[in-house]
mmCIF file of N, CA and C in Angstrom:
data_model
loop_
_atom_site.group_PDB
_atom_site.id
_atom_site.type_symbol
_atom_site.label_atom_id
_atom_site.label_comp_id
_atom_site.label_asym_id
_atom_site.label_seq_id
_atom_site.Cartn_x
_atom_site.Cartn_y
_atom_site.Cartn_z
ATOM 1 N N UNK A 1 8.427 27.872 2.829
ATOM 2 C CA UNK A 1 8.346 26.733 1.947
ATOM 3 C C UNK A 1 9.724 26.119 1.705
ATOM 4 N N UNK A 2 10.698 26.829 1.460
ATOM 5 C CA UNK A 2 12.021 26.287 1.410
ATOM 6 C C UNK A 2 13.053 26.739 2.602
ATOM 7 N N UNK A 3 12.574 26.869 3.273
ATOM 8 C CA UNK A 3 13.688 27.308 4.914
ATOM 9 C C UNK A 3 12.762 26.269 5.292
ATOM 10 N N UNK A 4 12.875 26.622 6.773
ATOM 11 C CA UNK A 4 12.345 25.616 7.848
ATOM 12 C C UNK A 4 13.618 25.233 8.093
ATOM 13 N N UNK A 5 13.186 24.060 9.448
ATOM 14 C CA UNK A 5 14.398 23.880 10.363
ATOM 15 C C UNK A 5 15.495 23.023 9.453
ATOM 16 N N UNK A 6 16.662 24.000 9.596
ATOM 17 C CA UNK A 6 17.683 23.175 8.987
ATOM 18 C C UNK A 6 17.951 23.367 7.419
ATOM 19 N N UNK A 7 17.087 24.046 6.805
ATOM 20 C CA UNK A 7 16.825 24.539 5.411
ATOM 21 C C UNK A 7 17.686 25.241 5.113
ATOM 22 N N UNK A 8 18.165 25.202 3.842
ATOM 23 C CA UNK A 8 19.053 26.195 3.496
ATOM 24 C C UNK A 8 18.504 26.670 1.597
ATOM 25 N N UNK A 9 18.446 28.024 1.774
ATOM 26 C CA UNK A 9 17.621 28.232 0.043
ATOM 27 C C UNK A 9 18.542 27.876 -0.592
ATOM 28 N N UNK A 10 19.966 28.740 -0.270
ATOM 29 C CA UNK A 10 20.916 28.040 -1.680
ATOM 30 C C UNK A 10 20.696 26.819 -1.841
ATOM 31 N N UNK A 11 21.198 25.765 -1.054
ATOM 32 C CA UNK A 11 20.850 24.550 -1.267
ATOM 33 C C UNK A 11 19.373 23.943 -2.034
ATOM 34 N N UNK A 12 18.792 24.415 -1.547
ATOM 35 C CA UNK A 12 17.155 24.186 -2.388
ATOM 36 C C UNK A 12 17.651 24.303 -3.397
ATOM 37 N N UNK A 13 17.848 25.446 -4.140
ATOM 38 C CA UNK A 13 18.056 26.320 -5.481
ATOM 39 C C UNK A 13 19.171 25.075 -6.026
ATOM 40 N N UNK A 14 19.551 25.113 -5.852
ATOM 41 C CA UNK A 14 21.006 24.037 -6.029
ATOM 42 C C UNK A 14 20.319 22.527 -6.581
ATOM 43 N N UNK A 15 19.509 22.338 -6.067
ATOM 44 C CA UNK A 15 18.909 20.892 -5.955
ATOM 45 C C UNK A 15 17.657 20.977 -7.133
ATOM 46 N N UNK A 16 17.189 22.085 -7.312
ATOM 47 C CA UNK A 16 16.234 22.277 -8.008
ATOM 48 C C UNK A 16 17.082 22.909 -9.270
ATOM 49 N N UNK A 17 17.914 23.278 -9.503
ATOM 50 C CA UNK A 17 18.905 23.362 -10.944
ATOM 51 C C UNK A 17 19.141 22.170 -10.944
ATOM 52 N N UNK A 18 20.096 20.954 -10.257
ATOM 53 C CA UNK A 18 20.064 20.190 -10.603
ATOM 54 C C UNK A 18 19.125 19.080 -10.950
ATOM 55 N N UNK A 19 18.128 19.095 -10.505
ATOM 56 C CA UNK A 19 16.796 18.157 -10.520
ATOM 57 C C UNK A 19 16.062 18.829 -12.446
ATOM 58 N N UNK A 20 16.535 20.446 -12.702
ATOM 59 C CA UNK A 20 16.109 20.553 -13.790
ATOM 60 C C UNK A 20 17.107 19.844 -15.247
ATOM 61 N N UNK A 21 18.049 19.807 -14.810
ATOM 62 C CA UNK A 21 19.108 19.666 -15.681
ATOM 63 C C UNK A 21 18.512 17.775 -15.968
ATOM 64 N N UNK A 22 18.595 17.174 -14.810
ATOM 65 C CA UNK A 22 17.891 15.696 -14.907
ATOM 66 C C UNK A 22 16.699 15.362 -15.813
ATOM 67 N N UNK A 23 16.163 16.677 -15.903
ATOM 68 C CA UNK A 23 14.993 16.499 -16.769
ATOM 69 C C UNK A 23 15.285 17.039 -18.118
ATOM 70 N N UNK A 24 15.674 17.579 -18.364
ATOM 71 C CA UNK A 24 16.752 17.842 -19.656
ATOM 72 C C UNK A 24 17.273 16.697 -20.256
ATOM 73 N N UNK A 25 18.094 15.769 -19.279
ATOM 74 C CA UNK A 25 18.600 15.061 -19.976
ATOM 75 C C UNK A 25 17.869 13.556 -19.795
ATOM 76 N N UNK A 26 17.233 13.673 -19.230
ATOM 77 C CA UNK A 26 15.736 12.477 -19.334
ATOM 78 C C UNK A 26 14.926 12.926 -20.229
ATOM 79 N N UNK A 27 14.685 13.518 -21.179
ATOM 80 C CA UNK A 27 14.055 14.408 -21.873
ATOM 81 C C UNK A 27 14.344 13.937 -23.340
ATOM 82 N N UNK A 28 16.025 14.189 -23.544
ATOM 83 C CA UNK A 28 16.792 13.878 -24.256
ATOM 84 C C UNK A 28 16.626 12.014 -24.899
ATOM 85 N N UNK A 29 16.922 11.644 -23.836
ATOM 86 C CA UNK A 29 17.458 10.050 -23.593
ATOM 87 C C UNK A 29 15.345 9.975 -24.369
ATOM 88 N N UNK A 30 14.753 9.923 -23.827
ATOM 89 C CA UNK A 30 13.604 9.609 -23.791
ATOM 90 C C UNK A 30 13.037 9.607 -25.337
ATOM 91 N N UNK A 31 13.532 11.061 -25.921
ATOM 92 C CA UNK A 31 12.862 11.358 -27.711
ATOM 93 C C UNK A 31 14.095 10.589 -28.150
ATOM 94 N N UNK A 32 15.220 10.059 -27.785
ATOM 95 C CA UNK A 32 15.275 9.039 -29.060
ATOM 96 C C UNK A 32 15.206 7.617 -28.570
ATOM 97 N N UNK A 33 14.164 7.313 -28.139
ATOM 98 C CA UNK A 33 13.651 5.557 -27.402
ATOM 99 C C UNK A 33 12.626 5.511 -28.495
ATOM 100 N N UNK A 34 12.707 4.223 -29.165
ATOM 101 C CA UNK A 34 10.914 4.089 -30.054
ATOM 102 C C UNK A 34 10.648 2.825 -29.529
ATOM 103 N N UNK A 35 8.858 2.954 -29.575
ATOM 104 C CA UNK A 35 8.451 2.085 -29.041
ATOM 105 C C UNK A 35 7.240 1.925 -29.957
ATOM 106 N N UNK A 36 7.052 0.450 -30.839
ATOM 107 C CA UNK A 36 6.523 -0.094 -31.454
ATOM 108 C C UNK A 36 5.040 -0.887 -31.053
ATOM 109 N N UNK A 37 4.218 -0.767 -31.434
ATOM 110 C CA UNK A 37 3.141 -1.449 -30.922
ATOM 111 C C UNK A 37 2.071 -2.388 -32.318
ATOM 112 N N UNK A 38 2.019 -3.572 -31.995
ATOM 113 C CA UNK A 38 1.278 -3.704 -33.427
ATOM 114 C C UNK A 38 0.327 -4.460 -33.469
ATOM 115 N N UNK A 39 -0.828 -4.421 -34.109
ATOM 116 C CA UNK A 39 -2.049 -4.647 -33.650
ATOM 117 C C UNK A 39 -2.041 -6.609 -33.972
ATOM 118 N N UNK A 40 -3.190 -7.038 -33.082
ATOM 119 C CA UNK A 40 -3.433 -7.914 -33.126
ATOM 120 C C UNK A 40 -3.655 -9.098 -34.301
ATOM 121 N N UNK A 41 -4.496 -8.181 -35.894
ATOM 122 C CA UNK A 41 -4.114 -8.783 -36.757
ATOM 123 C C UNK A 41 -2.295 -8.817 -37.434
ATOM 124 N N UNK A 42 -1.861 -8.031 -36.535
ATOM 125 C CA UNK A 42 -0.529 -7.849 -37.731
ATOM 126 C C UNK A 42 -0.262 -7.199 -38.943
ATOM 127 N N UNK A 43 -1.387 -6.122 -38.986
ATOM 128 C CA UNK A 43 -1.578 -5.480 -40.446
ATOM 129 C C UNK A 43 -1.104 -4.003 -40.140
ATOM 130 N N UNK A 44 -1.218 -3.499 -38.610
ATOM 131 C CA UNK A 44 -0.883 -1.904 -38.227
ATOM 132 C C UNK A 44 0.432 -2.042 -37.207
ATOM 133 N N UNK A 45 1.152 -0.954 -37.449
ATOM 134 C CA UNK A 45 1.581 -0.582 -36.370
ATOM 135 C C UNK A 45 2.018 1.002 -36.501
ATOM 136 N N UNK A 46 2.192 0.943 -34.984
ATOM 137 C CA UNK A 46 2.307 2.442 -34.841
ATOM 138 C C UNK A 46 3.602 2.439 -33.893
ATOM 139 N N UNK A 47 4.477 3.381 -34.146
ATOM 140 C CA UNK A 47 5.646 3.817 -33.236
ATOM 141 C C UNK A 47 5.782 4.991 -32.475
ATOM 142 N N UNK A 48 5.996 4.952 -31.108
ATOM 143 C CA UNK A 48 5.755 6.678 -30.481
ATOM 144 C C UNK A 48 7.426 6.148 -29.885
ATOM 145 N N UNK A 49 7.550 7.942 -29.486
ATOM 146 C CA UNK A 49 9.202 7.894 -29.116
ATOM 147 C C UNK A 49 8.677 7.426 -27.427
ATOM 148 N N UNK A 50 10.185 7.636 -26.986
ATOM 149 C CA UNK A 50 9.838 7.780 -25.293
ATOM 150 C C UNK A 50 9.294 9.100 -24.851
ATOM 151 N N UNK A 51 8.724 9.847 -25.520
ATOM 152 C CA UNK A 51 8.085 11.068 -25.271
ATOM 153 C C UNK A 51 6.433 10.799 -25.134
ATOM 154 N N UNK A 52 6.245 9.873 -25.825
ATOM 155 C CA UNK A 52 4.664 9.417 -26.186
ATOM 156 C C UNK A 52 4.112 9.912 -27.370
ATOM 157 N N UNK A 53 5.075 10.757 -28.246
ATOM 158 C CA UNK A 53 4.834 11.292 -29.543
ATOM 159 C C UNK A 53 5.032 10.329 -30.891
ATOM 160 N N UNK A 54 4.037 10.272 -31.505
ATOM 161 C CA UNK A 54 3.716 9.362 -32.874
ATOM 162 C C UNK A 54 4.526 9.650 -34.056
ATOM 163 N N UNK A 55 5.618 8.453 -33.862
ATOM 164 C CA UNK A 55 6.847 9.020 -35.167
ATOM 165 C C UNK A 55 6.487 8.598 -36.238
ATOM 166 N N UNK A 56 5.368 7.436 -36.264
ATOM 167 C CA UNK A 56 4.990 6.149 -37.109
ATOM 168 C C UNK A 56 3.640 5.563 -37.164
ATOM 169 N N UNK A 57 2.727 5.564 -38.575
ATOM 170 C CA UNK A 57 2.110 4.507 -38.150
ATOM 171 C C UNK A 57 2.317 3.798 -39.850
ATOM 172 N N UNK A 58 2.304 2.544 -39.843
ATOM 173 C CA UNK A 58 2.549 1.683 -40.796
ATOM 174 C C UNK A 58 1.375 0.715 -41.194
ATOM 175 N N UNK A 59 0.975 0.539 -42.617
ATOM 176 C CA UNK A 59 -0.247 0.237 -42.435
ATOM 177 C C UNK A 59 0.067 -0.948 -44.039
ATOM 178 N N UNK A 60 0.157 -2.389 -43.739
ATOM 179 C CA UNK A 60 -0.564 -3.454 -44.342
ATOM 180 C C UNK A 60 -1.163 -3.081 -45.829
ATOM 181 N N UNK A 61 -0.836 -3.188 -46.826
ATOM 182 C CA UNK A 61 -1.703 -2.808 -48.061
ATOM 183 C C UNK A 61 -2.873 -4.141 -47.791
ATOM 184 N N UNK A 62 -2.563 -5.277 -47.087
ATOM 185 C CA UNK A 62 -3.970 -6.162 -47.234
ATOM 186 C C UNK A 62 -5.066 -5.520 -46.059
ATOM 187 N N UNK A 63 -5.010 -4.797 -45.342
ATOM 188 C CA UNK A 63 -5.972 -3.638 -44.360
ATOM 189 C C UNK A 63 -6.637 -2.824 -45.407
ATOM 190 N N UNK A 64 -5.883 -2.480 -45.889
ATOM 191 C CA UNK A 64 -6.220 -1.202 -46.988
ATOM 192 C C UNK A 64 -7.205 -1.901 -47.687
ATOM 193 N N UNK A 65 -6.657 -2.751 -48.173
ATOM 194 C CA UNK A 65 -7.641 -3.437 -49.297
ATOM 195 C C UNK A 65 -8.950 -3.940 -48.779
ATOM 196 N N UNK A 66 -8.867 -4.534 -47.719
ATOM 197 C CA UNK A 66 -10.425 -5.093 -47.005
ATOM 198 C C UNK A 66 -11.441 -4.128 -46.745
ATOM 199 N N UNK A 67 -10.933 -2.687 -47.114
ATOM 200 C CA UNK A 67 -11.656 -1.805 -46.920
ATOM 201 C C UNK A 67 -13.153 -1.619 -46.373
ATOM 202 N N UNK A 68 -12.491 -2.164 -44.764
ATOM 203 C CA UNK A 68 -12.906 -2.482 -43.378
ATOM 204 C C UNK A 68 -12.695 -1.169 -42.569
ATOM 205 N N UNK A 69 -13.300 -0.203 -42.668
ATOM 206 C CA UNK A 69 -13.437 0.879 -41.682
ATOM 207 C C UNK A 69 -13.508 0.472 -40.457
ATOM 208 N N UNK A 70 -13.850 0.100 -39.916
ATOM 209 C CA UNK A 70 -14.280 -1.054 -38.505
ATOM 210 C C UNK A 70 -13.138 -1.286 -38.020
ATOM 211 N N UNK A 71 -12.351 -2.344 -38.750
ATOM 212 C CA UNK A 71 -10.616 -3.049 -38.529
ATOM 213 C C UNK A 71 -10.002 -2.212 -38.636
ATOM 214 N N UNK A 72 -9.820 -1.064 -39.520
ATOM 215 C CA UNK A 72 -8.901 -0.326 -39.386
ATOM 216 C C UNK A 72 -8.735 0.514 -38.182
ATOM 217 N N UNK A 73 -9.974 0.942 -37.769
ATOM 218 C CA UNK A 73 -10.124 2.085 -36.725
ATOM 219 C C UNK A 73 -9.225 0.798 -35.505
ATOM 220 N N UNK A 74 -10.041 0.090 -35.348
ATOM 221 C CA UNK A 74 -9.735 -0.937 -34.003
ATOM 222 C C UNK A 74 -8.045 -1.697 -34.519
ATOM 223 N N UNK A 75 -7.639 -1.853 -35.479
ATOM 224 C CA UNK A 75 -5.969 -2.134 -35.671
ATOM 225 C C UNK A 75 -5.459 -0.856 -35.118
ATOM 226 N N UNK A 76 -5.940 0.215 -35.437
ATOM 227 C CA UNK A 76 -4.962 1.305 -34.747
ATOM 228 C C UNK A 76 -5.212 1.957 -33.457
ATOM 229 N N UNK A 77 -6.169 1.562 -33.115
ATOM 230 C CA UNK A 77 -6.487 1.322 -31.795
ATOM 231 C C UNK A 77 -5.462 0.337 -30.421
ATOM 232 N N UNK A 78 -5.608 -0.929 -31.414
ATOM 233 C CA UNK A 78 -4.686 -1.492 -30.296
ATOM 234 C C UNK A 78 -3.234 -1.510 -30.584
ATOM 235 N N UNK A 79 -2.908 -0.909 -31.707
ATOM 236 C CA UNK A 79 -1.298 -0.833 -31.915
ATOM 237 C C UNK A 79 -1.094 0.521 -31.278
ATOM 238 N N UNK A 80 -2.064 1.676 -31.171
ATOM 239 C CA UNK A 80 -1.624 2.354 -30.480
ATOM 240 C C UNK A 80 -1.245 2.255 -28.918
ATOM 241 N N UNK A 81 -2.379 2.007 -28.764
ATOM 242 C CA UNK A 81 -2.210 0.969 -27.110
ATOM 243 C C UNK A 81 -1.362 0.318 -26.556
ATOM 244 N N UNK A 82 -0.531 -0.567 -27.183
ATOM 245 C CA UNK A 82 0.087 -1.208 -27.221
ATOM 246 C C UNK A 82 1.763 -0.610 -27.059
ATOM 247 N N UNK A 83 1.492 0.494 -27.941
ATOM 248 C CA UNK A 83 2.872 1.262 -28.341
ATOM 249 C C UNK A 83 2.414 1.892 -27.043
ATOM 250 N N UNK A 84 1.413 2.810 -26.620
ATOM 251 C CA UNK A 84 2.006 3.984 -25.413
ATOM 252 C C UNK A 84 1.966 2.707 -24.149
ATOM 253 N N UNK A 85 1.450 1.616 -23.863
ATOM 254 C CA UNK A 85 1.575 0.894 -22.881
ATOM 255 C C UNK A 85 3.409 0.698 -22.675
ATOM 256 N N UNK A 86 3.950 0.799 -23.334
ATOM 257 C CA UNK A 86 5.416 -0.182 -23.775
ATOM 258 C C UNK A 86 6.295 0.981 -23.852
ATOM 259 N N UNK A 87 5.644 2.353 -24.029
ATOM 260 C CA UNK A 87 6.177 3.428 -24.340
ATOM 261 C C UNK A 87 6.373 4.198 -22.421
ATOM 262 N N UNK A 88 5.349 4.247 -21.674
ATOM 263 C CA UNK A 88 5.434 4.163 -20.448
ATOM 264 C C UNK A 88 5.790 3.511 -19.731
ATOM 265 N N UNK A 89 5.755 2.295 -19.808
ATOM 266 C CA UNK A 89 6.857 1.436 -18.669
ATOM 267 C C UNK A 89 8.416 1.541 -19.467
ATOM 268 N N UNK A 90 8.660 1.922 -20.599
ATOM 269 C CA UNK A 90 10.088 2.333 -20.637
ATOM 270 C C UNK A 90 10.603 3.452 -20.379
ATOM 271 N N UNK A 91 9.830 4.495 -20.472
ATOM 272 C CA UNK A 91 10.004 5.955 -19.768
ATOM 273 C C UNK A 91 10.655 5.889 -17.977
ATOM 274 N N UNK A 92 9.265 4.945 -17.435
ATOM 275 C CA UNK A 92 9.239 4.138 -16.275
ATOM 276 C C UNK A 92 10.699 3.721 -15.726
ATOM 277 N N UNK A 93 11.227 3.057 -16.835
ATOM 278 C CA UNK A 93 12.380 2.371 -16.525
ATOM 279 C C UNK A 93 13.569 2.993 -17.087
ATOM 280 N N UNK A 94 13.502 4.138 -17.766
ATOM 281 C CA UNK A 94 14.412 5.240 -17.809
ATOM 282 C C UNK A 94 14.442 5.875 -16.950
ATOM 283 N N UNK A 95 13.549 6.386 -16.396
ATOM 284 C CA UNK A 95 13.557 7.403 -15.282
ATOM 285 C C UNK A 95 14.099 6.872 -13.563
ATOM 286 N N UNK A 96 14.048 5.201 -13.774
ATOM 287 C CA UNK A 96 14.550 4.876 -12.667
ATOM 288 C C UNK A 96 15.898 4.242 -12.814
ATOM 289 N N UNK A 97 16.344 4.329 -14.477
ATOM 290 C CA UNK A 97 17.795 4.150 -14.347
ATOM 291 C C UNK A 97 18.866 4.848 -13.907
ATOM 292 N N UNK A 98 18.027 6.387 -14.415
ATOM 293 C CA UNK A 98 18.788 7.847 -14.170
ATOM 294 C C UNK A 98 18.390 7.851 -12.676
ATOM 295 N N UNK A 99 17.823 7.227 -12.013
ATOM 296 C CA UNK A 99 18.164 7.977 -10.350
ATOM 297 C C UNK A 99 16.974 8.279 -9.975
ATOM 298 N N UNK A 100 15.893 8.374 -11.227
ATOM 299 C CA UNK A 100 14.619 9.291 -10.795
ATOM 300 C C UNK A 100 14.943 10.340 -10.571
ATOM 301 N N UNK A 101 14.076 10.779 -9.393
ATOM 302 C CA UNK A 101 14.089 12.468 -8.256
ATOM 303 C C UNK A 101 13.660 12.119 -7.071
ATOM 304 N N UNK A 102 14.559 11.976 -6.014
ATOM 305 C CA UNK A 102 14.885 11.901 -5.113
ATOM 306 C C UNK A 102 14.123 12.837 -4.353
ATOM 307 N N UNK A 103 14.025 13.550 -4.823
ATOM 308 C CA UNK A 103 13.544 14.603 -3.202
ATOM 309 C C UNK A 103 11.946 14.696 -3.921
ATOM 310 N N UNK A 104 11.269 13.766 -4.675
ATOM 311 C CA UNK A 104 9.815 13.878 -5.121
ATOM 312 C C UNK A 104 9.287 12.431 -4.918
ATOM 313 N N UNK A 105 10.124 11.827 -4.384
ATOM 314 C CA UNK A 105 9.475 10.679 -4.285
ATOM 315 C C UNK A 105 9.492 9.443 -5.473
ATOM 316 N N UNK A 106 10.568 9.985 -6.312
ATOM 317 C CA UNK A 106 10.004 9.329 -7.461
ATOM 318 C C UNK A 106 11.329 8.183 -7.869
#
């Protein structure tokens, strides 16, 4: 799996410490990115880091008040949406600032 013609393990090993360390520090860079998403009325939003983890959701006292089970579910619906859509193409575009990974295709 890692020889073959021309292969060398140290080298593998070498490439695969460094390819981990990349993810370490894409890792890093990534939990402190926020990415905001907010729903269509303008009453929710929700914030996930560049991890896709939910630091935030912020909620309109006039939502609250319409005490609209319905709107609320579907405001945080598309602010969530919204946030991991925006939250993945910046991951996206972190990961191809750093170089990606080269030997994965990526």
């Amino acid at each position: 799996m890692f020889g073959g013609a021309g292969g060398n393990k140290f080298d593998m090993l070498k490439q695969m410490k460094k390819m981990r360390s990349q993810v370490k520090t894409m890792e890093k860079e990534l939990s402190g990115l926020n990415f905001v998403g907010i729903s269509k009325n303008k009453l929710l939003s929700v914030t996930l880091d560049g991890k896709f983890q939910m630091k935030s959701i912020q909620i309109e006292d006039e939502l609250i008040d319409k005490k609209d089970k319905n709107l609320l579910e579907k405001s945080i619906q598309e602010a969530y949406t919204k946030a991991l859509q925006d939250a993945q193409a910046g991951a996206a575009k972190q990961m191809q600032a750093m170089g990606g990974f080269p030997g994965l295709g990526m």
